[in-house]
Short mmCIF file of C-alpha atoms and ligand atoms in Angstrom, two decimals:
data_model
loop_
_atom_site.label_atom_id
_atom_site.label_comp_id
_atom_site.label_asym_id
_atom_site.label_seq_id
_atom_site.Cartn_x
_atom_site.Cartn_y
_atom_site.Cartn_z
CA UNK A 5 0.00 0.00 0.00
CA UNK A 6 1.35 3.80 -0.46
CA UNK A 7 2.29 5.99 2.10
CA UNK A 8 -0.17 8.39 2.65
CA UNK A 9 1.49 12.04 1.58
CA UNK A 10 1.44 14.88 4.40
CA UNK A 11 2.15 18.01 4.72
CA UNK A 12 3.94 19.69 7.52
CA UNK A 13 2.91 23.35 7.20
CA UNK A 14 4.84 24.75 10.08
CA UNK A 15 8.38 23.59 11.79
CA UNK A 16 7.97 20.37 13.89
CA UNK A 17 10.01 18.78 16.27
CA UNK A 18 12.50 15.85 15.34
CA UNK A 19 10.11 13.51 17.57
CA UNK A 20 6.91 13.79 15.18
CA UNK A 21 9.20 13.59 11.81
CA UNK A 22 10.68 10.08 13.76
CA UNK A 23 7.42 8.48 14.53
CA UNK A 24 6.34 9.20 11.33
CA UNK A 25 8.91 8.64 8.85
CA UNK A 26 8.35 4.53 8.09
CA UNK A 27 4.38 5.23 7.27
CA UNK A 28 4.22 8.23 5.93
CA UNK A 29 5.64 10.32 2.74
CA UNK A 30 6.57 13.55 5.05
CA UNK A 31 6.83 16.77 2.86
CA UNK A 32 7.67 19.74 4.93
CA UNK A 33 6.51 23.55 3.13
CA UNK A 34 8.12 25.85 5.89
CA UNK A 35 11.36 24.97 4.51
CA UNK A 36 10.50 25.98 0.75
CA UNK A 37 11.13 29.38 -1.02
CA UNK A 38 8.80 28.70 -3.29
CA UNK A 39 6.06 27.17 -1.17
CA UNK A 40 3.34 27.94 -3.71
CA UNK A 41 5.30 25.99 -6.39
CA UNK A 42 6.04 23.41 -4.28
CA UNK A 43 1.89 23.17 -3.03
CA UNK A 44 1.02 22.93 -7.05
CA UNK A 45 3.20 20.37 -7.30
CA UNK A 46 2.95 17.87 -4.01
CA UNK A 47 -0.74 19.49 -3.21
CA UNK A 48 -2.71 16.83 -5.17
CA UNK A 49 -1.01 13.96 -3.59
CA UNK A 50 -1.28 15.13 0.00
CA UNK A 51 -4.07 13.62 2.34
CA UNK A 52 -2.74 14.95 5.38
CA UNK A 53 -1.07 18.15 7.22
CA UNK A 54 0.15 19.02 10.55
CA UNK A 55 0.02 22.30 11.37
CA UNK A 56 0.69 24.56 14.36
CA UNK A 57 -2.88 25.85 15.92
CA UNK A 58 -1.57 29.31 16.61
CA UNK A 59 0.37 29.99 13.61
CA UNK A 60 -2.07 27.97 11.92
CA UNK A 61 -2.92 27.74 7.94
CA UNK A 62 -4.32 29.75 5.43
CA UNK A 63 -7.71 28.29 3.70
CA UNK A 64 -5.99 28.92 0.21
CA UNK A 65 -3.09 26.41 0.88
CA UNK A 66 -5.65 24.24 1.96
CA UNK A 67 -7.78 24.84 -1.06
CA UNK A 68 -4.91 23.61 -2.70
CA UNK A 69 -5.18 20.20 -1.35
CA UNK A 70 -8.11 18.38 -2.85
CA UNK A 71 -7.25 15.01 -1.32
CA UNK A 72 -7.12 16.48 2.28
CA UNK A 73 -8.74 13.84 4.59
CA UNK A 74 -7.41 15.36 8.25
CA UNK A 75 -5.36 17.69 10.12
CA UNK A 76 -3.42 17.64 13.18
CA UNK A 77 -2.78 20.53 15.09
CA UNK A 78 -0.03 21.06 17.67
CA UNK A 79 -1.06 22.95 20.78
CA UNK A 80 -4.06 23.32 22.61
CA UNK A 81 -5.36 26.53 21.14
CA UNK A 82 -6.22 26.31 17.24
CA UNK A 83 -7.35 30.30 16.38
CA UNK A 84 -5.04 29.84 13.26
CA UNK A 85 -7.12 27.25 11.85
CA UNK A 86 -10.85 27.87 9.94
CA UNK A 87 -12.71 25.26 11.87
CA UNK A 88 -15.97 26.18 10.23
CA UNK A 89 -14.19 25.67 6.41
CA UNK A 90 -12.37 22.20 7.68
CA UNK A 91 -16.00 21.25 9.07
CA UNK A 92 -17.82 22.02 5.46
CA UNK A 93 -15.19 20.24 3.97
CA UNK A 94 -15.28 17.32 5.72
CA UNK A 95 -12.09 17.83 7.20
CA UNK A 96 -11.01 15.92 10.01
CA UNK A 97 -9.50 18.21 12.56
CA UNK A 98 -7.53 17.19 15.85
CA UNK A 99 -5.67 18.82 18.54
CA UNK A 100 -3.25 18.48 21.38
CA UNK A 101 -5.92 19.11 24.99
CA UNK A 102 -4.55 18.23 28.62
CA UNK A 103 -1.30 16.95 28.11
CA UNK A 104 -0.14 20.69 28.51
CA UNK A 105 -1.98 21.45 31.52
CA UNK A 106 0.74 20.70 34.40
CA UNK A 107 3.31 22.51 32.30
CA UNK A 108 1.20 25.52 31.24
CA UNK A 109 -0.22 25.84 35.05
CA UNK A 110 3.56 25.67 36.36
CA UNK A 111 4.81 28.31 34.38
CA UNK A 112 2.04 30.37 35.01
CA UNK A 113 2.52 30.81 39.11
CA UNK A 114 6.21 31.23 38.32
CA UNK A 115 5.38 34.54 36.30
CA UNK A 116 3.06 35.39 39.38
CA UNK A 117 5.75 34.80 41.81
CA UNK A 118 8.07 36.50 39.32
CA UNK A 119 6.23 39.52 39.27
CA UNK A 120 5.15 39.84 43.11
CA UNK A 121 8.64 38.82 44.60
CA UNK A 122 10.12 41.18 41.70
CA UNK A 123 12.42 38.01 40.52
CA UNK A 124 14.01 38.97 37.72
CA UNK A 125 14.67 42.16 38.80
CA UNK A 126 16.32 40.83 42.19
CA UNK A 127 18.32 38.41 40.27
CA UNK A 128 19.93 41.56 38.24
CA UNK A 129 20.48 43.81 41.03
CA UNK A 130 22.29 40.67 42.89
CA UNK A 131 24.34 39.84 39.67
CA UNK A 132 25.35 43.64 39.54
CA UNK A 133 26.72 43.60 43.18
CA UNK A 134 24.66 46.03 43.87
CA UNK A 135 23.55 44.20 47.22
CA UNK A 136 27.10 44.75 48.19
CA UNK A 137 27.47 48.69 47.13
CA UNK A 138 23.85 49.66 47.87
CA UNK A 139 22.12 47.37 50.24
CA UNK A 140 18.94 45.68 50.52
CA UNK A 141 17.08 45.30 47.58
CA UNK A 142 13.36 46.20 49.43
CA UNK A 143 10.37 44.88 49.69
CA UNK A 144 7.96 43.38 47.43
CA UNK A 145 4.17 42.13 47.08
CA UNK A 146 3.17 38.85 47.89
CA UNK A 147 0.45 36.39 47.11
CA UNK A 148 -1.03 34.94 50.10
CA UNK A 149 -4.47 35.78 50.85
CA UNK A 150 -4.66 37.79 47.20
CA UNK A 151 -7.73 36.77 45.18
CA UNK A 152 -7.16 35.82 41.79
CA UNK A 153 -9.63 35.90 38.98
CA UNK A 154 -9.30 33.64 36.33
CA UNK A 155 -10.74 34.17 32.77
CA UNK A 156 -11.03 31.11 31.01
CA UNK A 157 -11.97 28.05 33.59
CA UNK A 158 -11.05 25.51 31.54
CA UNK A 159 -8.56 22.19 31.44
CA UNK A 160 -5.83 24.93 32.30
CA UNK A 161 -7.52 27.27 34.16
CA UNK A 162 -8.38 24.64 36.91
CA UNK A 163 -4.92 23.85 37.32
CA UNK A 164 -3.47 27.07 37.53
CA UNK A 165 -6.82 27.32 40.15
CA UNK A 166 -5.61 24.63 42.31
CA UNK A 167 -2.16 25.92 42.49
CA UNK A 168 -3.05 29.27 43.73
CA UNK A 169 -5.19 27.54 46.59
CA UNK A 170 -2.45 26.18 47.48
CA UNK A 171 -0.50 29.66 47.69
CA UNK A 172 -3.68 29.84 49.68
CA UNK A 173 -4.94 32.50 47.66
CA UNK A 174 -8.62 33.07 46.63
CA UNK A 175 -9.93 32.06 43.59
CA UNK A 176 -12.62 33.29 41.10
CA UNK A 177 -13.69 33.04 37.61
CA UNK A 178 -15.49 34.90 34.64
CA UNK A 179 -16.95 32.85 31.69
CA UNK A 180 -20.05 33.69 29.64
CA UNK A 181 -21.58 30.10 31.63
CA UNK A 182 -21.23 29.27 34.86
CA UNK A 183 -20.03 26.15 35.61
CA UNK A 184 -22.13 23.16 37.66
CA UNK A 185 -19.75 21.60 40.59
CA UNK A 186 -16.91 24.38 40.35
CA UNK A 187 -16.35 25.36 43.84
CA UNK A 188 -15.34 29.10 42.84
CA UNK A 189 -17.56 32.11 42.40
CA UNK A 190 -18.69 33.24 39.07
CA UNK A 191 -18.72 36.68 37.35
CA UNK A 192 -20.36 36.80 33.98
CA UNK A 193 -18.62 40.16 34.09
CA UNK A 194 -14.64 40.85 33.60
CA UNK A 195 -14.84 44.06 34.21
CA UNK A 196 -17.11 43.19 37.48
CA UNK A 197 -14.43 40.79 38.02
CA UNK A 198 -10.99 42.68 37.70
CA UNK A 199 -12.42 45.57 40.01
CA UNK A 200 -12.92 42.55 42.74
CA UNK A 201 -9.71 41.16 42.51
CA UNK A 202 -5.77 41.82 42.72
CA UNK A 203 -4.76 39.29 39.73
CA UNK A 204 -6.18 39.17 36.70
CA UNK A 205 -5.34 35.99 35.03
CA UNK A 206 -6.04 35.40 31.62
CA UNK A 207 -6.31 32.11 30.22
CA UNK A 208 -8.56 32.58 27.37
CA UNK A 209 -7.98 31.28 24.30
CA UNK A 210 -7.32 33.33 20.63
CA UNK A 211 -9.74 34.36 18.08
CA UNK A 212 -12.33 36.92 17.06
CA UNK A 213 -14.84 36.21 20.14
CA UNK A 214 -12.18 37.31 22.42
CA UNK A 215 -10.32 39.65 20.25
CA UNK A 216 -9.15 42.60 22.61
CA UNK A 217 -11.32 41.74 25.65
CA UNK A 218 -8.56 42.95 28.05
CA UNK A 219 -9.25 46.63 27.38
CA UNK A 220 -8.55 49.92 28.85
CA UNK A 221 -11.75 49.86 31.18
CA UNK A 222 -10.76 46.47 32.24
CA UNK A 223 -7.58 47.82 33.18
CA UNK A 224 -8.80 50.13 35.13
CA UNK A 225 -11.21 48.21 37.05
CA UNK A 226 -8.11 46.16 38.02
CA UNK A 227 -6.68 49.67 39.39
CA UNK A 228 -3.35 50.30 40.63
CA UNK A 229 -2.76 48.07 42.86
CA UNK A 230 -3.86 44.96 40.55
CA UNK A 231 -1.70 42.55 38.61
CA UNK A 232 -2.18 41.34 34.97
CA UNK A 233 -1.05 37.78 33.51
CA UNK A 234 -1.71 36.80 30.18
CA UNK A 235 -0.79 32.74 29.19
CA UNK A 236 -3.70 32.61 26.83
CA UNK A 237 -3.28 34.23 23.81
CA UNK A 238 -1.21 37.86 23.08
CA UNK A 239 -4.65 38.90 20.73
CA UNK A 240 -6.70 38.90 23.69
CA UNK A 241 -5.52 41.83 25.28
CA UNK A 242 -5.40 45.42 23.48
CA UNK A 243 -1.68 45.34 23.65
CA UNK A 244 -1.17 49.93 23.25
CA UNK A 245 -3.40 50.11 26.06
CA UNK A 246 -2.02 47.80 28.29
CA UNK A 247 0.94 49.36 27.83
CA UNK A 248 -0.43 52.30 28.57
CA UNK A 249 -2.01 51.41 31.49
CA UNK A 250 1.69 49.93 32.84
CA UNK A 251 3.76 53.27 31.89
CA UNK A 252 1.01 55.34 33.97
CA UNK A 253 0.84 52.52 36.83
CA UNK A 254 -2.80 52.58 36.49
CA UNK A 255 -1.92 48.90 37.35
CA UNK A 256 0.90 47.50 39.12
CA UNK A 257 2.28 44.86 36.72
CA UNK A 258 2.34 42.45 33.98
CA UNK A 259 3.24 38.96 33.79
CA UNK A 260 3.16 38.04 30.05
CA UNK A 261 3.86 35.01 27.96
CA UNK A 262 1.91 35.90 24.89
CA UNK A 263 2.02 39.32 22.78
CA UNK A 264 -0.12 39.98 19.67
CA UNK A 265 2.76 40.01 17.16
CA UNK A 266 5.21 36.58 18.17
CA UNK A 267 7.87 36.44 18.26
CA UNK A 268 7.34 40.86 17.84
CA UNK A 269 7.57 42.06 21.30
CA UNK A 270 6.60 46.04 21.33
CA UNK A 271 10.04 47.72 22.58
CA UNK A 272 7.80 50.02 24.86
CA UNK A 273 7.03 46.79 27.12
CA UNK A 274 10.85 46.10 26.85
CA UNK A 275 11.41 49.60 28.66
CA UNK A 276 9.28 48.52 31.86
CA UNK A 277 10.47 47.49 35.05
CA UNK A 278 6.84 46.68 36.60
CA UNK A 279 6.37 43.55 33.74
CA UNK A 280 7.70 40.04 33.80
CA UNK A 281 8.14 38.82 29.91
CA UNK A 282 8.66 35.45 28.89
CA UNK A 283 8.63 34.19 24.85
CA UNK A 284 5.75 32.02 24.58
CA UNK A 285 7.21 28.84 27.13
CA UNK A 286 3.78 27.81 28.37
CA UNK A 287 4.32 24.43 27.18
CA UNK A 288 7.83 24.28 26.18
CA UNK A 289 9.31 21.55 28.83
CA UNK A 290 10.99 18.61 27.45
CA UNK A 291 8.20 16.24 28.67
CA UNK A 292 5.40 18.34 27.60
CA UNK A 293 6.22 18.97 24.01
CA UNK A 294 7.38 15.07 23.59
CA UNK A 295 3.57 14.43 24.62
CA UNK A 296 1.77 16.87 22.79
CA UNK A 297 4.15 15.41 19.71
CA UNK A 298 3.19 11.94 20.33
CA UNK A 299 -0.77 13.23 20.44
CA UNK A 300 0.06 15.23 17.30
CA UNK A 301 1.35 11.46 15.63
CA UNK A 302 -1.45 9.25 17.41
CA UNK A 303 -4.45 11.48 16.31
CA UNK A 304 -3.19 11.01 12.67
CA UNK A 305 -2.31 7.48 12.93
CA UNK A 306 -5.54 6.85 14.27
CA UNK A 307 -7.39 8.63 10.97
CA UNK A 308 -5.05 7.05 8.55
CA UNK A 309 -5.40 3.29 10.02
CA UNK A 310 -9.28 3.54 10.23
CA UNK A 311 -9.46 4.19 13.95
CA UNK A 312 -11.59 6.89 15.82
CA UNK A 313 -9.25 10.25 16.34
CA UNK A 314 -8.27 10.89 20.26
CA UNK A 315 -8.97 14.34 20.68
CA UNK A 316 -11.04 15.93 17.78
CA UNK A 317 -12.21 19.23 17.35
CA UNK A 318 -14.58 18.87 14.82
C1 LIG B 405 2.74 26.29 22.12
C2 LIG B 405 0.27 26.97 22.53
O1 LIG B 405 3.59 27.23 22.66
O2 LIG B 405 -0.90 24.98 22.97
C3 LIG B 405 -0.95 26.14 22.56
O3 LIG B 405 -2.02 26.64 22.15
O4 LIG B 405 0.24 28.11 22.22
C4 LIG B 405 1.54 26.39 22.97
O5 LIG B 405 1.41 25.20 23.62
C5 LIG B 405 2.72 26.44 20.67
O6 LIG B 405 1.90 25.55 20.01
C6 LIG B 405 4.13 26.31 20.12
O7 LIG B 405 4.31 27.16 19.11
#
């Protein structure tokens, strides 16, 4: 029998090319300078792609592939990818839930610590011996017995949720539903929520439904004494007035792992000392990103050898 043809839109790591290499014709179009060349020629041949779900794929390069049976998407969040056009095309489309959770929630109460215990700033002024010359660096925020409010309760969320009860903080939530058997208060409001509370944790994922929802008036309703963390998705938040908001301290800080322009990272949040920046590391442990691989290659093995997919989205 032939080896079914796929595509690998975006870079992948050596551990999905591996698993896949004895069963499958692998034909990689990140690589290519002429990638629209190289889609007219391999496009009618390929019955499967792997794509990143952030940096996604265009409908036309898919239009391009008339023997497309499935797609597997790498990540949990899949805004770069036209669910709607994959689902009225019969496309298959799977992607990479859970298996990030532990690693996403970690990182996420390092930034928090980061950014109350002033971290990376600490870890400069010790490095510059200015502990020595100057003294004490000072005091910083801390937070036990903060409330944090979480937007975007979901597989995530609840860990990062559990791990602030244990920092014995308290927790709430906003989503447009509240949830049955979730022990934490609801706000259908964020803007209800973020004047209530002194983090603001965003864990929402990308598209047009929550396109700029972290907004100046959200801002201020988090005030100046309120924190901001964004692990969901940099297009969620209105990026010039957050930064806005941090340059005139109408909050106290940022914790950020996502911008709107990856790997683009506005040199006007460079210039701050009240923000914590990290490039997009949510998931990126060694263990993590070998499983969301291997759920990347089992999802399409599954499709190609006539078994149900393991985590669809469509
Ligand atoms: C990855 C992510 O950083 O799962 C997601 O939605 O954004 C992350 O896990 C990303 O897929 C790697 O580029």
């Amino acid at each position: 029998m032939t080896k079914p043809d796929i595509l690998i839109v975006t870079p992948m790591q050596a551990s999905i090319h591996q698993a896949l290499a004895d069963g499958y014709t692998l034909h990689t179009l990140h690589d290519k300078d002429d990638k629209a060349g190289f889609i007219a020629e391999v496009g009618p041949k390929i019955r499967g792609a792997i794509i990143n779900g952030g940096a996604g794929v265009k409908n036309e390069v898919l239009d391009a592939l008339p023997k497309l049976e499935m797609i597997s998407s790498f990540g949990v969040g899949y805004d770069g990818l036209d669910v709607d056009y994959c689902t009225a095309r019969g496309l298959k489309a799977t992607f990479t839930p859970d298996v990030l959770n532990d690693a996403m929630a970690e990182i996420t109460l390092g930034l928090m610590i980061g950014l109350a215990r002033k971290l990376p700033q600490a870890d400069r002024y010790t490095r510059e011996g200015l502990w020595e010359s100057k003294g004490p660096y000072g005091l910083t925020a801390e937070l036990t017995g903060k409330t944090v409010g979480i937007a975007g309760l979901g597989r995530v969320g609840k860990e990062i949720a559990a791990r602030c009860q244990a920092f014995k903080m308290q927790v709430v939530y906003f989503g447009r539903t509240k949830q049955d058997f979730v022990p934490y208060p609801h706000y259908s409001s964020l803007t209800a929520m973020a004047k209530d509370v002194d983090w603001l944790m965003n864990v929402m994922p990308g598209g047009a439904a929550t396109a700029k929802m972290f907004n100046a008036e959200v801002f201020d309703a988090l005030g100046p004494d309120g924190f901001f963390v964004n692990v969901g998705r940099g297009t969620t938040a209105d990026e010039p007035a957050l930064i806005k908001a941090l340059q005139e301290k109408r909050i106290a800080g940022a914790a950020l792992d996502v911008f709107e322009k990856e790997p683009h990272v506005p040199p006007a949040l460079l210039a701050l000392d009240n923000v914590v920046l990290s490039p997009h590391q949510g998931s990126a442990t060694e263990k993590t990103r070998w499983m969301m691989g291997d759920l990347v290659v089992r999802n399409l093995k599954a499709w190609f050898e006539g078994r149900p997919v393991l985590t669809p989205i469509n």
